[in-house]
């Protein structure tokens, strides 16, 4: 039984907090148009839970220290939470500075994107700085960084005995045949960029050496510093997205592979439906989230043939998981996630 002191301590730990959601609402990653932001669902749910939620956009954002915290300066956002950029005459105005402090605010960088592609180094630096200043940044910048590199994620999987498709980096177009041999597999194989867009664009199934070589040459002609990976193809009909929050599964869905494709990204038009995880998939997803240092992540699994007995493959971990799809199939995952952080005892102990 808990002592009175422990009960008092417990109730003192449970209290509302403030959320600063930082988006990149103008991000245009692809030329298809099904991507929807999770910011509105976070906004709506936070308000229902009596949490103060404030929005900023990475574009145009800057900040400065004040007594007991920081001021965040952001361009305003409209009713649909889209940033209002300077107009065609170059005129702009900033919203009232947002005053944040370490003890009552969670920073959610929802629009960090991929470094040098859909995100700027400056945005990362601001978030790292806030973390160093003792703020609770959800997820940590280390976790974002790891998840943003499919190669680093692959190495992490090897390190922690997480089952994952065999992967080799392509370091020069002339070495492609050797890379294929090292992979020790058969065609088809999967060619992808290491810093994924999380949208399926940048993932190609390749059926022959002649296509592979030419494709690598063409890709590197347009961007010779792009990190390319060659990966074993795992035959699946669907993959599984598991949302793990603070060591708990708050939702899972299967995403059907699109016809005439190998991809199953909902943002490309794949259909999703609820799936019940096996115990093995559930515990493995939680372990993966933990090894990746993720508090709130989307773990993508490729199911094994015998889901009860054989470990799933971990395809990737998303540090900025979309919540719209899972909200439709699972039992109020966003509410469960935001509710969880009312418990201050799980906040990181960060000393500035
Ligand atoms: P992105 O970051 O763009 O989402 P992923 O690596 O997750 O890139 O690949 C997108 C989709 O392509 C996956 O959800 C999966 O359906 C399919 N896919 C990717 N790699 C493989 C693979 N090695 N074997 C089978 N399917 C794959
Ligand atoms: Mg993916």
Short mmCIF file of C-alpha atoms and ligand atoms in Angstrom, two decimals, residues 198 265 300 316 318, ligand 2:
data_model
loop_
_atom_site.label_atom_id
_atom_site.label_comp_id
_atom_site.label_asym_id
_atom_site.label_seq_id
_atom_site.Cartn_x
_atom_site.Cartn_y
_atom_site.Cartn_z
CA UNK A 198 9.32 9.12 -44.57
CA UNK A 265 3.15 4.54 -47.19
CA UNK A 300 7.80 0.17 -38.69
CA UNK A 316 12.75 1.95 -39.58
CA UNK A 318 10.10 7.44 -37.07
MG1 LIG B 2 8.74 4.40 -43.79
#
